[in-house]
């Protein structure tokens, strides 16, 4: 039944030979990898305005948001160019982690790996929470249902990704491109209204009602206070850059030639992302929209452009919700591949390298889903509480990637390399400054968690790496050949009662060992006496040893006796045989004690003991 359910939910297994056919074309890759970046346009403008309204320039927030958006657009271009270089230099994928590992060394690479893991987990939590906020902004669902709705979305997107990369791309391509179309329609209609004065508010009226910062009664434009305000808005608005790095981490998901297709997708994504972000910020300025707790900025803009309750308004909200949820799909494509690279380097469990039935890294997908669900529950699906954590990890990985590329260009000089190196240096400095600002400003709001989580991840990385190194050292074969020395073999059969399930265990013991002994721990003298009486007839000629247990413990005298037998026969291997009957229904197990399971668990951690279970299957 479970197998049939799995096949129904996930589909039939795919052969390994189909791996190349499961790779992504540019249209499908754009739908998967660009969803995270595109979704940031739904809240990046709002983050700028939230930072500005909290200052003395709240009445000029819309006016200041436009130059801030232009500066962010410039940085976006720098980051896109930098990651195109990363893809060209490291076509095997891994993005910031691979760049840091090859160019900066072990510690920076572990920092990058930890930052990317945090980034991916938070991408899922933030995007789904933002999608739920878009739904509740319409008033169709109560705000109190946010957490459960977010967890439902998480389950759905996890199941879709477990079905395979191409399948998830096909599912998510239509809503992704529909979102782009809706946003272009919003920008076209809203832009026309603002420029012609046909909308709810003329752009000229906005300029007349907002006094410039350098007019009388205000701190001069070039003052230190104004610089801090602009810098704060800039750092918050840089949330628009989140998701740009995803393509560089999943280069191997593309069809051949992987680097060319990945770079083309990066350029297309950057153009669409920059255009929508700048357009939404301009519309918010024209329509004098400010953030509030009950409705998102994108909802207010669409409401004013298309009219309250119009079909296009609800269409924009619906597609915004869907793209915000689909942004999580970027992490489902990137996180498992990053986890595989880290596992190959011995920094994460090797189970994350396993490919599932549908040619996806199922263990990585499930790990991402569990961590994201935990964050959604802890932060009650609150987007603004999660974003401070989100942005720090993103920009830290940006900084390390671009710093690594500065060194890469020096080691691999080519025509025009100094210009490309200058772009990387500029990007590293700016994103590094943004990282510090976000970390300091949002420390009390939760950014300290990222600051603590990255060293914690590094401790985990090093612990796992030391474990695997120790295992490899202990299991490595000697240089010279080795011929095992013959030894005697002793088998102990544990007998609680004599029944049909015990006889096969006794017969099996006689076939594998020259010295065989049955062991019974006496808890009930009457039961022990009945065992003695029937032993001569059914004991298969094997001697029976009775262990006294005055304190009614089964394990303590048994473990002590097994150690005694091992010391009695030097160079012997002691095999402990545990007879066990298996019930037909799983719930039948609750009607029987699980002493054999306890004994096997205890013996598993003791050296020199081989534990074998001989099962007898019941039919009813």
mmCIF file of N, CA and C in Angstrom, residues 32-128:
data_model
loop_
_atom_site.group_PDB
_atom_site.id
_atom_site.type_symbol
_atom_site.label_atom_id
_atom_site.label_comp_id
_atom_site.label_asym_id
_atom_site.label_seq_id
_atom_site.Cartn_x
_atom_site.Cartn_y
_atom_site.Cartn_z
ATOM 1 N N UNK A 32 12.270 28.056 -12.967
ATOM 2 C CA UNK A 32 12.689 27.469 -11.690
ATOM 3 C C UNK A 32 13.664 28.380 -10.949
ATOM 4 N N UNK A 33 14.752 28.780 -11.626
ATOM 5 C CA UNK A 33 15.824 29.503 -10.937
ATOM 6 C C UNK A 33 15.528 30.990 -10.762
ATOM 7 N N UNK A 34 14.671 31.554 -11.612
ATOM 8 C CA UNK A 34 14.400 32.992 -11.501
ATOM 9 C C UNK A 34 13.229 33.298 -10.588
ATOM 10 N N UNK A 35 12.509 32.286 -10.158
ATOM 11 C CA UNK A 35 11.322 32.538 -9.334
ATOM 12 C C UNK A 35 11.680 33.266 -8.042
ATOM 13 N N UNK A 36 12.788 32.873 -7.430
ATOM 14 C CA UNK A 36 13.211 33.522 -6.190
ATOM 15 C C UNK A 36 13.540 34.988 -6.432
ATOM 16 N N UNK A 37 14.329 35.247 -7.472
ATOM 17 C CA UNK A 37 14.698 36.632 -7.769
ATOM 18 C C UNK A 37 13.473 37.465 -8.143
ATOM 19 N N UNK A 38 12.596 36.923 -8.985
ATOM 20 C CA UNK A 38 11.405 37.662 -9.403
ATOM 21 C C UNK A 38 10.478 37.927 -8.226
ATOM 22 N N UNK A 39 10.405 36.973 -7.315
ATOM 23 C CA UNK A 39 9.507 37.147 -6.167
ATOM 24 C C UNK A 39 9.945 38.300 -5.274
ATOM 25 N N UNK A 40 11.249 38.608 -5.288
ATOM 26 C CA UNK A 40 11.737 39.691 -4.423
ATOM 27 C C UNK A 40 11.175 41.043 -4.849
ATOM 28 N N UNK A 41 10.696 41.153 -6.097
ATOM 29 C CA UNK A 41 10.087 42.411 -6.530
ATOM 30 C C UNK A 41 8.783 42.682 -5.796
ATOM 31 N N UNK A 42 8.218 41.652 -5.177
ATOM 32 C CA UNK A 42 6.952 41.818 -4.458
ATOM 33 C C UNK A 42 7.148 42.484 -3.098
ATOM 34 N N UNK A 43 8.386 42.454 -2.573
ATOM 35 C CA UNK A 43 8.593 43.049 -1.247
ATOM 36 C C UNK A 43 9.825 43.949 -1.154
ATOM 37 N N UNK A 44 10.649 44.013 -2.203
ATOM 38 C CA UNK A 44 11.864 44.836 -2.126
ATOM 39 C C UNK A 44 11.526 46.316 -1.986
ATOM 40 N N UNK A 45 10.584 46.808 -2.799
ATOM 41 C CA UNK A 45 10.169 48.215 -2.684
ATOM 42 C C UNK A 45 9.595 48.488 -1.305
ATOM 43 N N UNK A 46 8.828 47.557 -0.793
ATOM 44 C CA UNK A 46 8.242 47.717 0.540
ATOM 45 C C UNK A 46 9.321 47.796 1.614
ATOM 46 N N UNK A 47 10.401 47.026 1.444
ATOM 47 C CA UNK A 47 11.491 47.067 2.410
ATOM 48 C C UNK A 47 12.177 48.434 2.404
ATOM 49 N N UNK A 48 12.338 49.030 1.227
ATOM 50 C CA UNK A 48 12.917 50.386 1.147
ATOM 51 C C UNK A 48 12.036 51.371 1.912
ATOM 52 N N UNK A 49 10.740 51.325 1.631
ATOM 53 C CA UNK A 49 9.812 52.273 2.252
ATOM 54 C C UNK A 49 9.722 52.046 3.762
ATOM 55 N N UNK A 50 9.749 50.805 4.192
ATOM 56 C CA UNK A 50 9.713 50.526 5.633
ATOM 57 C C UNK A 50 10.923 51.133 6.336
ATOM 58 N N UNK A 51 12.077 51.058 5.687
ATOM 59 C CA UNK A 51 13.285 51.646 6.282
ATOM 60 C C UNK A 51 13.193 53.159 6.327
ATOM 61 N N UNK A 52 12.591 53.774 5.306
ATOM 62 C CA UNK A 52 12.530 55.229 5.225
ATOM 63 C C UNK A 52 11.467 55.823 6.144
ATOM 64 N N UNK A 53 10.303 55.179 6.261
ATOM 65 C CA UNK A 53 9.227 55.740 7.093
ATOM 66 C C UNK A 53 9.579 55.688 8.573
ATOM 67 N N UNK A 54 10.596 54.916 8.922
ATOM 68 C CA UNK A 54 11.009 54.842 10.322
ATOM 69 C C UNK A 54 11.993 55.954 10.688
ATOM 70 N N UNK A 55 12.259 56.872 9.741
ATOM 71 C CA UNK A 55 13.212 57.949 9.985
ATOM 72 C C UNK A 55 12.484 59.296 10.013
ATOM 73 N N UNK A 56 13.277 60.359 10.186
ATOM 74 C CA UNK A 56 12.702 61.710 10.193
ATOM 75 C C UNK A 56 12.216 62.131 8.806
ATOM 76 N N UNK A 57 12.538 61.360 7.789
ATOM 77 C CA UNK A 57 12.152 61.689 6.421
ATOM 78 C C UNK A 57 10.964 60.844 5.958
ATOM 79 N N UNK A 58 10.095 60.447 6.872
ATOM 80 C CA UNK A 58 8.971 59.581 6.538
ATOM 81 C C UNK A 58 8.080 60.202 5.475
ATOM 82 N N UNK A 59 7.874 61.547 5.543
ATOM 83 C CA UNK A 59 6.990 62.209 4.588
ATOM 84 C C UNK A 59 7.611 62.297 3.194
ATOM 85 N N UNK A 60 8.903 61.967 3.080
ATOM 86 C CA UNK A 60 9.586 61.992 1.790
ATOM 87 C C UNK A 60 10.034 60.593 1.356
ATOM 88 N N UNK A 61 9.430 59.563 1.962
ATOM 89 C CA UNK A 61 9.873 58.188 1.715
ATOM 90 C C UNK A 61 9.754 57.816 0.251
ATOM 91 N N UNK A 62 8.616 58.155 -0.373
ATOM 92 C CA UNK A 62 8.423 57.803 -1.777
ATOM 93 C C UNK A 62 9.436 58.491 -2.681
ATOM 94 N N UNK A 63 9.705 59.758 -2.386
ATOM 95 C CA UNK A 63 10.636 60.520 -3.207
ATOM 96 C C UNK A 63 12.044 59.941 -3.132
ATOM 97 N N UNK A 64 12.462 59.559 -1.919
ATOM 98 C CA UNK A 64 13.805 59.020 -1.721
ATOM 99 C C UNK A 64 13.940 57.605 -2.271
ATOM 100 N N UNK A 65 12.823 56.893 -2.388
ATOM 101 C CA UNK A 65 12.894 55.495 -2.818
ATOM 102 C C UNK A 65 13.380 55.355 -4.262
ATOM 103 N N UNK A 66 13.101 56.340 -5.104
ATOM 104 C CA UNK A 66 13.469 56.230 -6.518
ATOM 105 C C UNK A 66 14.982 56.254 -6.726
ATOM 106 N N UNK A 67 15.719 57.245 -6.194
ATOM 107 C CA UNK A 67 17.181 57.188 -6.369
ATOM 108 C C UNK A 67 17.811 55.974 -5.696
ATOM 109 N N UNK A 68 17.226 55.544 -4.581
ATOM 110 C CA UNK A 68 17.733 54.324 -3.932
ATOM 111 C C UNK A 68 17.554 53.131 -4.859
ATOM 112 N N UNK A 69 16.389 53.034 -5.515
ATOM 113 C CA UNK A 69 16.132 51.931 -6.447
ATOM 114 C C UNK A 69 17.101 51.962 -7.615
ATOM 115 N N UNK A 70 17.435 53.143 -8.100
ATOM 116 C CA UNK A 70 18.400 53.262 -9.200
ATOM 117 C C UNK A 70 19.788 52.777 -8.775
ATOM 118 N N UNK A 71 20.183 53.104 -7.538
ATOM 119 C CA UNK A 71 21.478 52.638 -7.034
ATOM 120 C C UNK A 71 21.476 51.115 -6.892
ATOM 121 N N UNK A 72 20.360 50.568 -6.417
ATOM 122 C CA UNK A 72 20.252 49.109 -6.279
ATOM 123 C C UNK A 72 20.299 48.449 -7.651
ATOM 124 N N UNK A 73 19.678 49.084 -8.636
ATOM 125 C CA UNK A 73 19.699 48.547 -10.001
ATOM 126 C C UNK A 73 21.128 48.475 -10.519
ATOM 127 N N UNK A 74 21.942 49.477 -10.212
ATOM 128 C CA UNK A 74 23.346 49.467 -10.623
ATOM 129 C C UNK A 74 24.096 48.319 -9.957
ATOM 130 N N UNK A 75 23.867 48.137 -8.655
ATOM 131 C CA UNK A 75 24.511 47.031 -7.948
ATOM 132 C C UNK A 75 24.036 45.684 -8.507
ATOM 133 N N UNK A 76 22.769 45.602 -8.855
ATOM 134 C CA UNK A 76 22.222 44.380 -9.432
ATOM 135 C C UNK A 76 22.960 44.010 -10.709
ATOM 136 N N UNK A 77 23.235 45.017 -11.538
ATOM 137 C CA UNK A 77 23.980 44.775 -12.779
ATOM 138 C C UNK A 77 25.378 44.253 -12.482
ATOM 139 N N UNK A 78 26.025 44.822 -11.458
ATOM 140 C CA UNK A 78 27.365 44.372 -11.068
ATOM 141 C C UNK A 78 27.338 42.920 -10.607
ATOM 142 N N UNK A 79 26.350 42.574 -9.784
ATOM 143 C CA UNK A 79 26.258 41.205 -9.255
ATOM 144 C C UNK A 79 25.963 40.217 -10.385
ATOM 145 N N UNK A 80 25.077 40.574 -11.295
ATOM 146 C CA UNK A 80 24.767 39.690 -12.421
ATOM 147 C C UNK A 80 26.019 39.438 -13.258
ATOM 148 N N UNK A 81 26.777 40.498 -13.556
ATOM 149 C CA UNK A 81 28.017 40.346 -14.321
ATOM 150 C C UNK A 81 29.001 39.457 -13.565
ATOM 151 N N UNK A 82 29.101 39.652 -12.252
ATOM 152 C CA UNK A 82 30.027 38.853 -11.445
ATOM 153 C C UNK A 82 29.661 37.374 -11.476
ATOM 154 N N UNK A 83 28.381 37.083 -11.348
ATOM 155 C CA UNK A 83 27.977 35.676 -11.329
ATOM 156 C C UNK A 83 28.046 35.040 -12.713
ATOM 157 N N UNK A 84 27.951 35.840 -13.759
ATOM 158 C CA UNK A 84 28.233 35.302 -15.087
ATOM 159 C C UNK A 84 29.693 34.839 -15.168
ATOM 160 N N UNK A 85 30.574 35.585 -14.559
ATOM 161 C CA UNK A 85 31.979 35.187 -14.523
ATOM 162 C C UNK A 85 32.174 33.934 -13.671
ATOM 163 N N UNK A 86 31.408 33.835 -12.567
ATOM 164 C CA UNK A 86 31.486 32.635 -11.714
ATOM 165 C C UNK A 86 31.073 31.400 -12.499
ATOM 166 N N UNK A 87 29.991 31.522 -13.259
ATOM 167 C CA UNK A 87 29.507 30.388 -14.063
ATOM 168 C C UNK A 87 30.551 29.973 -15.088
ATOM 169 N N UNK A 88 31.196 30.963 -15.722
ATOM 170 C CA UNK A 88 32.197 30.663 -16.735
ATOM 171 C C UNK A 88 33.426 30.002 -16.111
ATOM 172 N N UNK A 89 33.802 30.455 -14.921
ATOM 173 C CA UNK A 89 35.012 29.928 -14.273
ATOM 174 C C UNK A 89 34.760 28.596 -13.574
ATOM 175 N N UNK A 90 33.525 28.384 -13.079
ATOM 176 C CA UNK A 90 33.201 27.165 -12.325
ATOM 177 C C UNK A 90 31.921 26.544 -12.886
ATOM 178 N N UNK A 91 32.018 25.938 -14.076
ATOM 179 C CA UNK A 91 30.820 25.392 -14.726
ATOM 180 C C UNK A 91 30.264 24.139 -14.061
ATOM 181 N N UNK A 92 30.976 23.590 -13.066
ATOM 182 C CA UNK A 92 30.463 22.410 -12.361
ATOM 183 C C UNK A 92 29.432 22.774 -11.300
ATOM 184 N N UNK A 93 29.228 24.080 -11.069
ATOM 185 C CA UNK A 93 28.256 24.511 -10.063
ATOM 186 C C UNK A 93 28.914 24.725 -8.712
ATOM 187 N N UNK A 94 28.093 25.040 -7.727
ATOM 188 C CA UNK A 94 28.607 25.291 -6.385
ATOM 189 C C UNK A 94 28.681 26.759 -6.047
ATOM 190 N N UNK A 95 28.711 27.636 -7.082
ATOM 191 C CA UNK A 95 28.636 29.073 -6.867
ATOM 192 C C UNK A 95 29.648 29.603 -5.874
ATOM 193 N N UNK A 96 29.141 30.335 -4.892
ATOM 194 C CA UNK A 96 30.002 31.012 -3.915
ATOM 195 C C UNK A 96 30.892 30.027 -3.165
ATOM 196 N N UNK A 97 30.363 28.850 -2.863
ATOM 197 C CA UNK A 97 31.148 27.867 -2.113
ATOM 198 C C UNK A 97 32.364 27.414 -2.907
ATOM 199 N N UNK A 98 32.163 27.082 -4.180
ATOM 200 C CA UNK A 98 33.275 26.614 -4.999
ATOM 201 C C UNK A 98 34.306 27.712 -5.214
ATOM 202 N N UNK A 99 33.841 28.941 -5.448
ATOM 203 C CA UNK A 99 34.772 30.058 -5.631
ATOM 204 C C UNK A 99 35.618 30.255 -4.377
ATOM 205 N N UNK A 100 34.944 30.267 -3.214
ATOM 206 C CA UNK A 100 35.665 30.478 -1.952
ATOM 207 C C UNK A 100 36.622 29.322 -1.665
ATOM 208 N N UNK A 101 36.212 28.102 -1.972
ATOM 209 C CA UNK A 101 37.071 26.940 -1.698
ATOM 210 C C UNK A 101 38.338 26.979 -2.530
ATOM 211 N N UNK A 102 38.190 27.310 -3.820
ATOM 212 C CA UNK A 102 39.348 27.299 -4.708
ATOM 213 C C UNK A 102 40.228 28.533 -4.543
ATOM 214 N N UNK A 103 39.632 29.680 -4.244
ATOM 215 C CA UNK A 103 40.372 30.943 -4.257
ATOM 216 C C UNK A 103 40.721 31.480 -2.876
ATOM 217 N N UNK A 104 39.874 31.197 -1.873
ATOM 218 C CA UNK A 104 40.066 31.830 -0.558
ATOM 219 C C UNK A 104 40.470 30.852 0.545
ATOM 220 N N UNK A 105 40.260 29.560 0.352
ATOM 221 C CA UNK A 105 40.683 28.597 1.353
ATOM 222 C C UNK A 105 39.527 27.954 2.098
ATOM 223 N N UNK A 106 39.887 27.096 3.071
ATOM 224 C CA UNK A 106 38.912 26.276 3.769
ATOM 225 C C UNK A 106 37.905 27.040 4.607
ATOM 226 N N UNK A 107 38.372 27.949 5.466
ATOM 227 C CA UNK A 107 37.464 28.664 6.369
ATOM 228 C C UNK A 107 36.482 29.539 5.590
ATOM 229 N N UNK A 108 36.939 30.388 4.633
ATOM 230 C CA UNK A 108 35.959 31.161 3.862
ATOM 231 C C UNK A 108 34.970 30.289 3.093
ATOM 232 N N UNK A 109 35.438 29.138 2.607
ATOM 233 C CA UNK A 109 34.511 28.269 1.873
ATOM 234 C C UNK A 109 33.446 27.697 2.802
ATOM 235 N N UNK A 110 33.824 27.388 4.030
ATOM 236 C CA UNK A 110 32.836 26.896 4.985
ATOM 237 C C UNK A 110 31.849 27.996 5.365
ATOM 238 N N UNK A 111 32.345 29.223 5.488
ATOM 239 C CA UNK A 111 31.450 30.357 5.743
ATOM 240 C C UNK A 111 30.462 30.505 4.591
ATOM 241 N N UNK A 112 30.966 30.410 3.352
ATOM 242 C CA UNK A 112 30.090 30.518 2.184
ATOM 243 C C UNK A 112 29.083 29.385 2.143
ATOM 244 N N UNK A 113 29.539 28.169 2.441
ATOM 245 C CA UNK A 113 28.625 27.033 2.455
ATOM 246 C C UNK A 113 27.532 27.195 3.489
ATOM 247 N N UNK A 114 27.913 27.641 4.690
ATOM 248 C CA UNK A 114 26.924 27.856 5.747
ATOM 249 C C UNK A 114 25.955 28.968 5.363
ATOM 250 N N UNK A 115 26.482 30.063 4.792
ATOM 251 C CA UNK A 115 25.621 31.182 4.385
ATOM 252 C C UNK A 115 24.634 30.755 3.318
ATOM 253 N N UNK A 116 25.084 29.918 2.373
ATOM 254 C CA UNK A 116 24.195 29.457 1.312
ATOM 255 C C UNK A 116 23.113 28.526 1.851
ATOM 256 N N UNK A 117 23.471 27.668 2.795
ATOM 257 C CA UNK A 117 22.462 26.789 3.405
ATOM 258 C C UNK A 117 21.397 27.625 4.096
ATOM 259 N N UNK A 118 21.848 28.607 4.889
ATOM 260 C CA UNK A 118 20.902 29.495 5.567
ATOM 261 C C UNK A 118 20.058 30.249 4.545
ATOM 262 N N UNK A 119 20.699 30.705 3.477
ATOM 263 C CA UNK A 119 19.998 31.428 2.414
ATOM 264 C C UNK A 119 18.882 30.570 1.822
ATOM 265 N N UNK A 120 19.197 29.330 1.480
ATOM 266 C CA UNK A 120 18.208 28.462 0.846
ATOM 267 C C UNK A 120 17.041 28.145 1.778
ATOM 268 N N UNK A 121 17.353 27.852 3.024
ATOM 269 C CA UNK A 121 16.276 27.535 3.974
ATOM 270 C C UNK A 121 15.381 28.752 4.186
ATOM 271 N N UNK A 122 16.006 29.917 4.341
ATOM 272 C CA UNK A 122 15.225 31.133 4.543
ATOM 273 C C UNK A 122 14.468 31.544 3.285
ATOM 274 N N UNK A 123 15.008 31.214 2.110
ATOM 275 C CA UNK A 123 14.286 31.510 0.872
ATOM 276 C C UNK A 123 12.934 30.823 0.872
ATOM 277 N N UNK A 124 12.925 29.567 1.266
ATOM 278 C CA UNK A 124 11.658 28.828 1.320
ATOM 279 C C UNK A 124 10.721 29.452 2.338
ATOM 280 N N UNK A 125 11.234 29.719 3.541
ATOM 281 C CA UNK A 125 10.379 30.273 4.602
ATOM 282 C C UNK A 125 9.868 31.665 4.235
ATOM 283 N N UNK A 126 10.751 32.521 3.698
ATOM 284 C CA UNK A 126 10.356 33.889 3.351
ATOM 285 C C UNK A 126 9.375 33.904 2.189
ATOM 286 N N UNK A 127 9.680 33.164 1.141
ATOM 287 C CA UNK A 127 8.833 33.215 -0.059
ATOM 288 C C UNK A 127 7.436 32.684 0.228
ATOM 289 N N UNK A 128 7.354 31.577 0.943
ATOM 290 C CA UNK A 128 6.030 31.032 1.245
ATOM 291 C C UNK A 128 5.274 31.958 2.197
#
